[in-house]
Coordinates of C-alpha atoms in Angstrom, one line a residue:
Chain A
M1 CA 9.3 0.7 33.5
T2 CA 8.4 -0.3 30.2
E3 CA 5.9 2.1 27.9
T4 CA 6.0 -0.4 25.1
R5 CA 3.3 0.0 23.0
Y6 CA 2.6 -2.7 19.7
T7 CA 0.3 -1.0 16.9
L8 CA -0.6 -2.4 13.5
G9 CA 0.4 -0.6 10.4
G10 CA -2.2 -2.2 8.3
D11 CA -1.6 -5.9 7.7
E12 CA 2.0 -5.8 6.6
H13 CA 3.8 -3.4 9.7
L14 CA 4.0 -3.9 13.1
F15 CA 4.9 -0.4 14.8
V16 CA 6.4 -0.4 18.0
E17 CA 6.5 2.8 20.2
L18 CA 9.2 2.4 23.0
S19 CA 8.4 6.1 24.2
E20 CA 6.3 8.5 23.3
S21 CA 9.1 11.5 24.3
M22 CA 12.7 11.1 22.7
N23 CA 15.5 9.7 25.3
L24 CA 18.2 7.4 24.8
H25 CA 17.0 4.7 26.8
A26 CA 14.5 4.1 24.0
F27 CA 16.9 4.7 21.2
F28 CA 19.1 2.0 22.2
R29 CA 16.4 -0.2 23.1
S30 CA 15.1 0.2 19.5
I31 CA 18.7 -0.2 18.3
L32 CA 19.5 -3.7 20.4
I33 CA 15.8 -4.9 19.5
T34 CA 16.1 -4.7 15.9
Q35 CA 19.5 -5.9 15.8
R36 CA 18.5 -8.9 17.8
L37 CA 15.5 -9.5 15.2
A38 CA 17.6 -9.0 12.6
A39 CA 20.3 -11.7 13.8
R40 CA 17.0 -14.1 14.0
D41 CA 16.8 -14.0 10.2
L42 CA 12.9 -14.4 10.6
P43 CA 10.9 -15.9 7.3
G44 CA 8.5 -13.3 6.4
V45 CA 10.2 -10.2 7.9
T46 CA 11.2 -8.1 5.1
E47 CA 12.1 -4.5 6.4
I48 CA 13.7 -3.7 10.4
C49 CA 13.4 -0.2 10.7
P50 CA 14.6 1.5 13.9
A51 CA 14.0 5.1 14.5
N52 CA 14.7 7.5 17.5
A53 CA 12.4 6.3 20.2
S54 CA 10.4 3.6 18.1
Y55 CA 10.7 1.2 15.6
Q56 CA 8.9 -0.8 12.9
V57 CA 9.1 -4.5 11.1
R58 CA 7.4 -5.0 7.9
F59 CA 6.3 -8.7 7.3
D60 CA 4.6 -10.9 5.2
P61 CA 1.3 -11.9 7.1
D62 CA 1.3 -15.1 4.6
I63 CA 4.5 -16.3 6.2
L64 CA 4.4 -14.9 9.6
A65 CA 1.5 -13.8 11.8
V66 CA 1.4 -10.6 13.3
G67 CA 0.9 -12.2 16.8
D68 CA 3.9 -14.6 16.3
L69 CA 5.9 -11.6 15.6
Q70 CA 5.0 -9.6 18.7
S71 CA 5.3 -12.5 21.1
I72 CA 9.2 -12.5 19.5
L73 CA 9.5 -9.1 20.1
E74 CA 8.6 -8.8 23.5
D75 CA 10.7 -11.5 24.2
I76 CA 13.7 -10.1 23.2
E77 CA 12.5 -6.7 24.5
T78 CA 12.4 -8.7 28.0
D79 CA 15.7 -10.7 27.4
L80 CA 17.1 -7.2 27.2
G81 CA 16.2 -6.5 30.7
E82 CA 17.9 -3.4 32.4
A83 CA 21.6 -4.2 31.6
D84 CA 23.8 -1.7 30.5
A85 CA 23.5 -0.8 26.7
R86 CA 26.6 -1.2 24.8
L87 CA 26.9 -0.3 21.2
S88 CA 29.9 -1.3 19.4
T89 CA 29.9 1.8 16.6
R90 CA 32.1 4.3 15.0
V91 CA 32.8 7.5 15.4
V92 CA 33.0 10.4 12.2
E93 CA 33.9 13.7 11.8
I94 CA 31.6 16.1 9.7
P95 CA 33.2 19.2 8.5
V96 CA 30.5 21.9 8.3
L97 CA 30.4 25.7 6.8
Y98 CA 27.9 27.0 9.2
N99 CA 26.4 30.3 7.7
D100 CA 26.9 29.4 4.1
P101 CA 25.7 31.6 1.0
W102 CA 23.5 28.5 -0.1
T103 CA 21.2 28.0 2.3
H104 CA 21.5 31.5 3.3
E105 CA 20.1 32.5 -0.4
T106 CA 17.1 29.3 0.2
L107 CA 16.1 30.9 3.2
M108 CA 15.5 34.4 2.4
R109 CA 13.2 32.8 -0.4
F110 CA 11.2 31.3 2.2
R111 CA 11.2 34.0 4.5
E112 CA 7.2 34.1 4.5
R113 CA 7.2 30.4 6.0
H114 CA 9.3 31.3 8.6
Q115 CA 8.1 32.1 12.6
D116 CA 10.6 35.0 12.6
P117 CA 11.0 36.4 9.1
D118 CA 13.4 39.3 10.2
S119 CA 16.2 36.8 11.5
T120 CA 18.0 34.0 9.7
D121 CA 17.4 30.8 10.7
L122 CA 20.5 30.6 12.7
E123 CA 19.8 33.8 14.4
F124 CA 16.8 32.6 15.6
A125 CA 17.7 29.3 17.0
A126 CA 20.4 31.2 18.6
R127 CA 17.9 33.3 20.2
V128 CA 15.1 31.0 21.5
N129 CA 18.0 28.7 22.7
G130 CA 19.4 31.7 25.0
Y131 CA 22.4 32.0 23.1
P132 CA 23.9 35.8 22.9
D133 CA 25.2 35.4 19.3
I134 CA 25.5 32.7 16.3
E135 CA 29.1 32.1 16.9
A136 CA 27.8 31.0 20.5
F137 CA 25.3 28.8 19.0
I138 CA 27.8 27.3 16.4
E139 CA 30.4 26.3 19.0
A140 CA 27.0 24.5 21.2
H141 CA 25.9 22.9 17.8
S142 CA 29.7 21.7 16.9
D143 CA 31.4 20.9 20.7
T144 CA 29.9 17.8 21.4
P145 CA 28.9 14.4 19.5
W146 CA 25.8 13.5 18.4
F147 CA 23.9 9.8 17.7
V148 CA 22.3 8.9 14.8
S149 CA 19.2 7.8 15.8
M150 CA 17.5 7.3 12.9
V151 CA 18.4 7.2 9.2
G152 CA 15.7 8.3 6.7
F153 CA 12.6 10.4 5.6
V154 CA 14.6 10.5 2.0
A155 CA 17.3 8.1 0.9
G156 CA 20.3 8.3 3.5
L157 CA 19.2 11.1 5.7
P158 CA 20.7 11.2 9.2
F159 CA 18.7 12.3 12.3
M160 CA 21.0 13.0 15.1
Y161 CA 20.7 13.4 18.8
Q162 CA 22.9 15.3 20.6
M163 CA 24.9 13.8 23.9
V164 CA 24.5 16.4 26.7
E165 CA 22.1 16.6 29.6
Q166 CA 18.5 17.2 28.2
S167 CA 18.1 20.9 29.7
R168 CA 21.2 21.7 27.5
Q169 CA 20.1 20.3 24.5
I170 CA 19.0 22.7 21.6
Q171 CA 15.1 22.7 20.2
V172 CA 14.1 24.3 17.6
P173 CA 10.4 24.4 15.9
K174 CA 10.3 23.5 12.3
Y175 CA 9.2 26.2 9.4
L176 CA 5.7 27.1 9.7
K177 CA 5.0 25.7 6.3
P178 CA 7.6 23.1 4.6
R179 CA 10.0 24.6 2.0
T180 CA 10.1 23.2 -1.3
D181 CA 13.5 23.4 -1.6
T182 CA 16.9 22.8 0.1
P183 CA 20.1 22.5 -0.9
K184 CA 21.9 19.2 -1.1
H185 CA 23.8 18.5 2.3
T186 CA 22.2 21.1 4.4
V187 CA 23.0 20.7 8.2
G188 CA 19.5 21.1 9.6
Y189 CA 17.8 21.2 12.9
G190 CA 13.9 20.4 14.2
G191 CA 12.6 19.8 17.3
C192 CA 15.9 18.2 19.0
F193 CA 17.1 16.5 16.3
S194 CA 20.0 18.0 13.8
C195 CA 19.8 16.2 10.4
I196 CA 21.9 16.3 7.1
Y197 CA 19.9 16.7 3.8
S198 CA 21.4 14.1 1.6
V199 CA 19.6 15.5 -1.7
R200 CA 18.3 18.5 -2.7
G201 CA 14.2 18.5 -2.1
A202 CA 11.2 19.8 0.2
G203 CA 12.1 20.6 3.9
G204 CA 10.9 21.9 6.9
Y205 CA 14.0 21.9 9.4
Q206 CA 15.8 25.3 10.5
M207 CA 18.7 25.5 8.0
F208 CA 22.6 26.1 9.8
G209 CA 25.3 25.3 7.2
V210 CA 26.4 22.9 4.5
T211 CA 28.9 19.8 4.5
P212 CA 31.0 19.4 1.2
V213 CA 30.8 15.6 1.9
P214 CA 28.4 13.5 -0.2
I215 CA 26.5 10.8 2.2
Y216 CA 24.4 9.6 -0.6
D217 CA 25.7 8.5 -3.9
P218 CA 23.7 5.9 -5.7
E219 CA 26.6 5.9 -8.5
Q220 CA 29.2 5.5 -5.3
K221 CA 31.9 7.7 -6.6
N222 CA 33.9 8.3 -3.4
K223 CA 35.6 5.7 -1.2
H224 CA 33.4 6.4 2.1
L225 CA 30.7 5.0 -0.1
S226 CA 32.2 2.5 -1.9
D227 CA 30.5 0.0 0.4
F228 CA 27.0 1.2 0.1
M229 CA 25.5 4.1 -1.9
I230 CA 24.5 5.5 1.8
F231 CA 27.1 6.5 4.8
F232 CA 25.1 6.9 7.8
R233 CA 23.5 3.8 10.1
P234 CA 21.4 4.1 13.0
G235 CA 23.8 3.9 16.1
D236 CA 26.7 6.2 14.3
I237 CA 28.3 8.8 16.4
V238 CA 28.7 12.4 14.5
K239 CA 31.1 14.8 15.2
F240 CA 30.7 18.4 13.3
R241 CA 33.9 20.7 12.9
P242 CA 32.8 24.2 11.6
I243 CA 35.1 24.9 8.7
D244 CA 35.6 28.2 6.7
R245 CA 34.9 28.9 3.0
E246 CA 38.4 28.2 1.9
E247 CA 38.7 24.9 3.7
Y248 CA 35.1 24.3 2.2
D249 CA 36.4 24.9 -1.2
V250 CA 39.5 22.5 -0.4
I251 CA 37.5 19.5 0.8
L252 CA 35.0 19.8 -2.3
E253 CA 37.9 19.8 -4.5
A254 CA 39.1 16.7 -2.6
V255 CA 36.0 14.7 -2.7
E256 CA 35.2 15.6 -6.9
R257 CA 39.0 13.7 -7.3
D258 CA 37.8 11.3 -4.7
E259 CA 41.0 11.7 -2.5
Y260 CA 39.0 13.3 0.8
T261 CA 39.4 10.8 3.3
L262 CA 36.1 10.9 5.8
P263 CA 37.9 10.8 9.1
T264 CA 36.1 7.6 10.6
A265 CA 37.5 5.7 13.9
P266 CA 35.6 2.2 15.6
V267 CA 34.3 3.1 18.9
E268 CA 32.5 1.2 21.9
F269 CA 29.8 3.1 23.8
S270 CA 28.3 2.1 27.1
L271 CA 25.0 4.1 28.0
E272 CA 25.6 3.9 31.7
A273 CA 29.1 4.9 31.6
F274 CA 27.7 7.9 29.7
E275 CA 24.8 8.7 32.2
A276 CA 27.4 8.5 35.0
D277 CA 29.5 11.6 33.2
I278 CA 27.8 13.2 30.8
A279 CA 29.8 16.2 30.5
G280 CA 33.1 14.3 30.3
Y281 CA 32.4 11.0 28.3
P282 CA 32.0 12.5 25.5
A283 CA 35.4 13.7 24.9
K284 CA 36.4 9.9 25.7
I285 CA 34.2 9.2 22.3
L286 CA 36.2 11.5 20.5
E287 CA 39.8 10.3 21.4
A288 CA 39.2 7.6 19.0
L289 CA 39.1 10.2 16.4
Y290 CA 41.7 12.8 17.3
G291 CA 43.5 10.9 20.3
N292 CA 44.4 12.3 23.7
Chain B
M1 CA 15.9 -4.0 -29.2
A2 CA 15.9 -0.8 -28.9
I3 CA 12.8 1.9 -28.0
E4 CA 13.1 5.5 -28.8
V5 CA 11.5 7.9 -26.6
K6 CA 9.8 10.7 -29.1
K7 CA 8.1 12.4 -26.3
P8 CA 7.9 11.3 -23.0
G9 CA 4.6 11.9 -21.5
L10 CA 3.7 13.6 -18.0
A11 CA 5.7 11.1 -15.7
T12 CA 6.7 8.0 -17.3
S13 CA 8.8 5.8 -15.6
V14 CA 10.4 2.5 -15.6
Q15 CA 8.9 0.0 -12.8
D16 CA 8.7 -3.5 -11.6
Q17 CA 8.0 -5.2 -8.6
G18 CA 10.1 -3.1 -6.2
R19 CA 12.9 -3.3 -3.9
Q20 CA 12.9 -4.3 -0.2
G21 CA 15.2 -4.7 2.7
N22 CA 16.9 -0.8 2.7
Y23 CA 13.6 1.2 3.8
H24 CA 15.5 1.5 7.4
L25 CA 18.2 3.7 5.6
G26 CA 15.4 5.7 3.9
I27 CA 15.2 4.0 0.5
P28 CA 11.4 3.0 -0.5
P29 CA 10.0 0.2 -2.4
S30 CA 9.0 1.8 -5.3
G31 CA 7.7 -0.5 -8.2
A32 CA 4.5 -0.2 -10.1
M33 CA 1.7 1.7 -8.2
D34 CA -0.9 -0.7 -9.8
Q35 CA 1.1 -4.2 -9.1
M36 CA -2.2 -6.0 -10.7
S37 CA -2.4 -4.0 -14.0
F38 CA 1.6 -4.1 -14.1
R39 CA 1.8 -8.0 -14.1
A40 CA -1.2 -8.6 -16.2
A41 CA 0.6 -6.7 -19.0
N42 CA 3.5 -8.9 -18.7
L43 CA 1.3 -12.3 -18.1
L44 CA -0.2 -11.5 -21.5
L45 CA 3.4 -11.5 -23.6
G46 CA 5.0 -14.5 -22.1
N47 CA 7.2 -12.1 -19.8
E48 CA 8.4 -12.8 -16.3
E49 CA 5.8 -11.6 -14.6
T50 CA 8.1 -9.2 -12.6
A51 CA 10.0 -8.0 -16.1
A52 CA 10.4 -4.3 -16.0
A53 CA 7.6 -2.1 -17.7
L54 CA 6.8 1.6 -18.6
E55 CA 4.4 3.1 -15.9
C56 CA 2.7 6.1 -17.7
A57 CA 0.8 8.6 -15.5
L58 CA -2.3 10.3 -17.3
L59 CA -0.7 11.3 -20.3
G60 CA 1.2 8.7 -22.0
P61 CA 4.6 8.7 -24.0
E62 CA 5.3 8.5 -27.7
L63 CA 7.5 5.6 -28.8
T64 CA 9.4 4.0 -31.8
F65 CA 10.6 0.5 -31.9
S66 CA 13.9 -0.5 -33.4
E67 CA 12.8 -4.1 -34.3
D68 CA 9.4 -6.5 -34.4
T69 CA 8.1 -7.0 -31.3
Q70 CA 5.1 -7.4 -29.0
V71 CA 3.7 -4.8 -26.3
A72 CA 0.6 -4.8 -23.9
V73 CA -1.0 -1.8 -22.4
T74 CA -2.7 -2.6 -19.2
G75 CA -4.5 -0.4 -16.2
A76 CA -5.8 3.1 -17.2
R77 CA -8.1 3.4 -20.1
M78 CA -5.2 5.3 -22.6
Q79 CA -6.2 4.0 -25.8
P80 CA -2.7 2.8 -27.9
S81 CA -2.2 3.4 -31.3
L82 CA 0.1 2.2 -33.6
D83 CA 1.1 5.0 -36.5
G84 CA -2.2 6.7 -35.8
E85 CA -4.3 3.6 -35.8
Q86 CA -6.1 2.7 -32.8
K87 CA -5.6 -0.8 -30.5
P88 CA -7.2 -2.4 -28.2
L89 CA -5.8 -2.6 -24.2
D90 CA -5.3 -5.4 -22.5
T91 CA -4.4 -7.8 -24.7
V92 CA -1.2 -8.8 -27.0
L93 CA -0.2 -6.2 -29.9
D94 CA 2.1 -6.8 -32.6
V95 CA 4.2 -3.8 -33.1
R96 CA 6.9 -3.6 -36.7
A97 CA 10.2 -2.1 -36.3
G98 CA 9.8 1.9 -37.0
E99 CA 6.1 2.2 -35.9
T100 CA 5.2 4.8 -33.5
L101 CA 3.3 3.8 -30.5
A102 CA 1.1 6.7 -28.6
F103 CA -1.4 7.2 -26.4
G104 CA -4.9 8.9 -25.8
F105 CA -5.6 10.6 -22.8
A106 CA -6.7 8.1 -19.8
S107 CA -10.5 8.1 -19.7
A108 CA -10.5 6.5 -16.8
G109 CA -7.6 5.3 -14.4
A110 CA -4.5 7.3 -13.8
R111 CA -1.6 4.9 -14.9
G112 CA -1.3 2.8 -18.1
Y113 CA 1.5 -0.3 -17.9
L114 CA 3.5 -0.6 -21.3
A115 CA 4.9 -4.1 -21.1
V116 CA 7.1 -5.2 -24.3
S117 CA 8.4 -8.5 -25.0
G118 CA 11.2 -9.4 -22.9
G119 CA 11.0 -6.4 -20.1
I120 CA 12.8 -3.5 -20.1
D121 CA 16.1 -3.8 -19.7
V122 CA 18.2 -1.0 -17.7
P123 CA 20.5 -1.9 -14.6
V124 CA 19.2 -3.8 -11.6
V125 CA 20.1 -1.6 -8.5
L126 CA 19.2 -3.1 -5.0
G127 CA 17.1 -5.8 -6.4
S128 CA 14.9 -4.1 -8.7
R129 CA 15.0 -2.2 -11.7
S130 CA 12.3 0.5 -10.5
T131 CA 13.1 4.4 -10.5
Y132 CA 13.0 6.0 -7.4
A133 CA 13.2 9.9 -8.7
L134 CA 13.8 11.5 -5.2
G135 CA 16.8 9.3 -4.7
A136 CA 18.2 9.4 -8.6
L137 CA 18.1 5.9 -8.2
G138 CA 17.4 3.2 -10.3
G139 CA 15.2 3.1 -13.8
L140 CA 16.9 4.9 -17.0
H141 CA 19.2 7.3 -15.1
G142 CA 17.5 7.0 -11.8
R143 CA 14.3 9.3 -13.8
T144 CA 11.3 9.8 -15.4
L145 CA 12.1 9.5 -19.3
Q146 CA 12.7 12.4 -21.3
P147 CA 12.9 13.1 -25.1
G148 CA 15.5 11.3 -27.0
D149 CA 16.2 8.2 -24.5
L150 CA 16.7 5.2 -25.5
L151 CA 15.3 1.7 -23.9
E152 CA 17.0 -1.7 -24.2
T153 CA 14.9 -4.6 -24.0
G154 CA 15.5 -7.8 -22.4
K155 CA 15.6 -11.6 -24.5
P156 CA 12.2 -11.8 -25.8
P157 CA 9.7 -15.1 -25.2
P158 CA 8.6 -17.1 -27.9
A159 CA 5.6 -14.8 -29.3
R160 CA 2.4 -14.8 -28.2
P161 CA -0.9 -15.0 -30.5
V162 CA -2.4 -11.4 -30.9
G163 CA -5.5 -11.2 -29.7
K164 CA -5.0 -13.1 -26.2
T165 CA -6.8 -10.7 -23.6
I166 CA -7.5 -10.5 -20.0
P167 CA -10.9 -11.7 -19.3
S168 CA -13.4 -8.7 -18.7
S169 CA -14.1 -9.6 -15.4
M170 CA -10.3 -9.8 -14.3
Q171 CA -9.7 -6.4 -15.6
V172 CA -9.1 -3.9 -12.7
P173 CA -12.1 -1.6 -12.0
V174 CA -11.6 2.0 -12.4
S175 CA -14.0 4.1 -11.4
R176 CA -14.5 7.9 -10.2
E177 CA -15.4 7.3 -6.8
R178 CA -13.6 4.5 -4.6
E179 CA -13.9 3.0 -0.9
I180 CA -10.2 2.4 0.5
R181 CA -10.3 0.0 3.4
V182 CA -8.2 1.2 6.4
V183 CA -6.8 -0.8 9.7
L184 CA -7.1 1.9 12.3
G185 CA -3.9 2.5 14.6
L186 CA -0.8 3.9 15.1
Y187 CA -1.8 7.2 16.7
D188 CA -5.2 7.6 15.9
A189 CA -6.0 7.9 20.1
R190 CA -4.3 11.5 19.1
V191 CA -7.7 12.3 17.7
E192 CA -11.1 12.9 19.2
V193 CA -13.2 10.3 18.6
Q194 CA -16.0 12.3 17.2
S195 CA -13.9 13.9 14.6
L196 CA -12.3 10.4 13.6
K197 CA -15.7 9.2 13.2
R198 CA -16.5 12.0 10.8
F199 CA -13.5 11.4 9.3
L200 CA -14.5 8.5 8.1
S201 CA -17.9 9.1 7.3
E202 CA -16.8 11.9 4.9
P203 CA -15.9 12.0 1.0
W204 CA -12.5 12.9 0.5
Q205 CA -11.2 13.9 -3.2
V206 CA -7.6 13.0 -4.3
A207 CA -5.7 16.4 -4.6
S208 CA -3.7 17.6 -7.7
E209 CA -0.6 17.3 -6.2
S210 CA -0.4 13.5 -5.5
D211 CA 2.2 11.5 -6.8
R212 CA 4.3 8.2 -6.2
I213 CA 5.3 9.4 -2.6
G214 CA 2.1 10.2 -1.6
Y215 CA -1.8 10.6 -2.3
R216 CA -3.1 13.6 -0.9
F217 CA -6.6 14.2 0.0
K218 CA -9.2 17.4 0.4
G219 CA -12.9 18.5 0.8
G220 CA -13.0 16.9 4.5
T221 CA -13.2 18.2 7.7
P222 CA -9.8 19.2 9.5
L223 CA -9.3 16.6 12.7
N224 CA -9.6 17.7 16.4
F225 CA -6.5 16.8 18.5
V226 CA -7.1 15.5 22.2
P227 CA -5.2 17.5 24.3
R228 CA -1.7 17.2 25.5
E229 CA 1.7 18.7 26.3
P230 CA 4.1 18.0 23.4
P231 CA 6.4 15.2 24.6
F232 CA 10.0 16.0 24.6
G233 CA 11.3 15.8 20.9
A234 CA 8.1 15.8 19.5
G235 CA 7.4 19.4 18.1
D236 CA 4.7 21.8 19.4
D237 CA 2.1 20.9 16.7
P238 CA -0.8 18.8 17.9
S239 CA -0.1 16.4 14.7
N240 CA 3.3 16.0 15.7
I241 CA 5.4 13.3 17.2
V242 CA 8.7 12.5 17.8
D243 CA 10.0 11.1 14.4
A244 CA 9.5 7.8 13.5
C245 CA 9.3 5.4 10.2
Y246 CA 6.1 5.2 8.2
P247 CA 4.3 2.5 7.3
I248 CA 4.0 2.0 3.4
G249 CA 0.2 3.0 3.0
S250 CA 0.2 5.1 6.3
I251 CA -2.4 8.2 6.8
Q252 CA -0.6 11.0 8.0
V253 CA -2.5 14.2 8.5
P254 CA -0.1 17.2 9.0
S255 CA -1.5 19.7 11.6
G256 CA -5.0 18.1 11.1
Q257 CA -5.6 19.2 7.7
Q258 CA -5.1 17.1 4.6
P259 CA -4.3 13.3 5.0
I260 CA -1.7 11.9 3.1
V261 CA -1.3 8.3 2.1
L262 CA 2.0 7.4 1.1
H263 CA 2.4 5.0 -1.5
R264 CA 5.6 2.9 -3.2
D265 CA 8.2 6.3 -3.1
A266 CA 7.1 7.0 0.2
V267 CA 9.3 9.4 2.5
S268 CA 10.4 6.4 5.1
G269 CA 9.7 8.5 8.3
G270 CA 9.1 11.9 9.6
G271 CA 7.3 13.9 12.5
Y272 CA 3.4 13.7 11.8
M273 CA 1.0 11.3 13.5
M274 CA -0.9 9.0 11.8
I275 CA -4.3 7.6 12.1
G276 CA -3.7 4.1 10.5
T277 CA -2.8 2.7 7.4
V278 CA -4.6 1.3 3.6
I279 CA -4.7 -2.5 3.6
S280 CA -2.6 -4.1 1.2
A281 CA -5.3 -5.3 -1.2
D282 CA -5.8 -1.9 -1.5
M283 CA -3.0 -0.1 -2.4
D284 CA -3.2 -1.2 -6.0
V285 CA -6.4 1.2 -6.3
F286 CA -4.1 4.4 -5.9
G287 CA -2.5 3.8 -8.9
Q288 CA -5.4 4.2 -10.6
M289 CA -7.0 7.5 -9.0
P290 CA -6.6 10.8 -11.0
P291 CA -7.3 13.9 -9.3
N292 CA -10.8 14.3 -8.0
T293 CA -11.8 11.2 -7.5
S294 CA -14.1 10.8 -4.6
V295 CA -12.8 8.3 -1.5
R296 CA -14.3 7.4 1.5
F297 CA -12.0 5.5 4.4
V298 CA -13.3 2.8 5.4
D299 CA -12.3 1.1 8.8
V300 CA -11.7 -2.6 9.1
S301 CA -10.5 -5.5 11.2
L302 CA -7.1 -7.2 10.7
E303 CA -9.0 -10.3 9.8
Q304 CA -10.7 -8.7 7.3
A305 CA -7.6 -7.1 5.9
L306 CA -6.4 -10.8 5.7
Q307 CA -9.5 -11.7 4.0
A308 CA -9.2 -8.9 1.3
R309 CA -5.5 -9.9 0.8
A310 CA -6.4 -13.9 0.1
E311 CA -9.1 -12.3 -2.3
R312 CA -6.6 -10.3 -4.1
R313 CA -4.1 -13.2 -4.2
Q314 CA -7.1 -15.5 -5.6
R315 CA -7.9 -12.9 -8.4
L316 CA -4.0 -12.6 -9.5
D317 CA -4.2 -16.4 -9.4
G318 CA -7.1 -16.3 -11.8
I319 CA -5.2 -13.9 -14.5
R320 CA -2.1 -16.0 -14.1
A321 CA -4.5 -19.1 -15.1
A322 CA -6.2 -17.3 -17.8
L323 CA -2.8 -16.1 -19.4
R324 CA -0.3 -19.0 -19.0
G325 CA 0.5 -20.8 -21.9

């Protein structure tokens, strides 16, 4: 069953690939193994980084030998066994203005780097995924929740994996050549992952819209960032809600006055229950946010 | 004491030992790229070894000081001057209130380190004063210096005798040709064996767009990949992987073309395969490689990497011993 591959990242990193392809089992093992490693508070371990289908540990080899670290990780993985993967996490609603003017302006500037210069990113993504128009595509992107399967690239950027059967998952290639610019808070897509760009900068993901809600702020000006400057954690569940320009402006003003409350609720997720009812279980998760 | 920035230089930033513990959320270590030179500058002045200093890339800043103090400049060969009078590198310098400190072009190396008695005092963010410009975090307002900026300094230690110098045997070597030692691994099996051998046998040149995020290389032969069916979620390019965490020092080769070695302001993850990782003992070298430096990547074993790590620590201990008291 296990296809775990341990490989060195120089003398200070151990990189552990749980699966070569993306799947929720690998993602859950990444979350659960790294949580258990963190709980051991092992001397010499300096960074524990879960990712989509792999994880990485940075350590001080003067304190902890890589062979000892690998043995500990192998023991943790064996202990996990095949038991149901359960996660105490939270579900968050992110409002999104799809097909917004800012990503539109940006994508027009970088058309020569795109595989289909005559379409917008949304039109291209809708077509290659078999949707008749961008409205149907936006519905598919916003209807079901997503797992935050990794946080990174730049500070606070969530990678998200859709909670649907693999056959229904949206897949979109990245730009042929990365852009040098992406608006802050762009909702993007590359491979089988959605993301939210936490800062303005370079990027290669297709651009679908923007959220008015900040997800990274070193000055922590909003209450949903008061605990820490980065909002998302691996394992968070995200529901996108399409909004119009009017609501976008209302939320943006509320954010600026720190009067916006990001809808968030605690939730328990069971991988076994999800896999037994992939079409129905996500709605149960969303009850935590919206009630019955 | 305040330092006023008259001219900011090309890319001058506040840096120290860096931060740890938040790489899993995308916050990289940051900190001085050439830690040995940075620490030596502080040791010269009797500062805490990791007091924040200014990292000055290629073209240094012009600064004035509101009070008498001491400074030291290490790293790249960027000749300092005080009110136009040339001063030596790698030594303790007295600065008088009102004097202007300027630098010549880097004649060798790429980053000078300017330590000031008491260290640069900017707020500590997540355990470090280092600047992470991409995330607008740390340093002075989360960015490189601009004209008119004012920098405060910490409580100075007792003054050091002027002229105290790093023994020349311990100075950081700067050269136009370098060997960089690498532990192969990660996704190296994606590359055909002969192609990987050629990668290691050819010289590569530092490309001009190299920075604190990553060093880019040009001039070598693109990689040939082992054919495969793309794994679900990876992407169609043969260099794509399911997005994963990137080790600091890892060598990624997008589409097999230009290798990129991630450094202290690294992007923490992404979807490009990596063929190996630069050993910890050789990471300082990147801080002193200007564009067009010629590099060969040399593969070493983990044992050799740990041996090099021990030798680097001994060299730092030697500098500590030479400059103590």
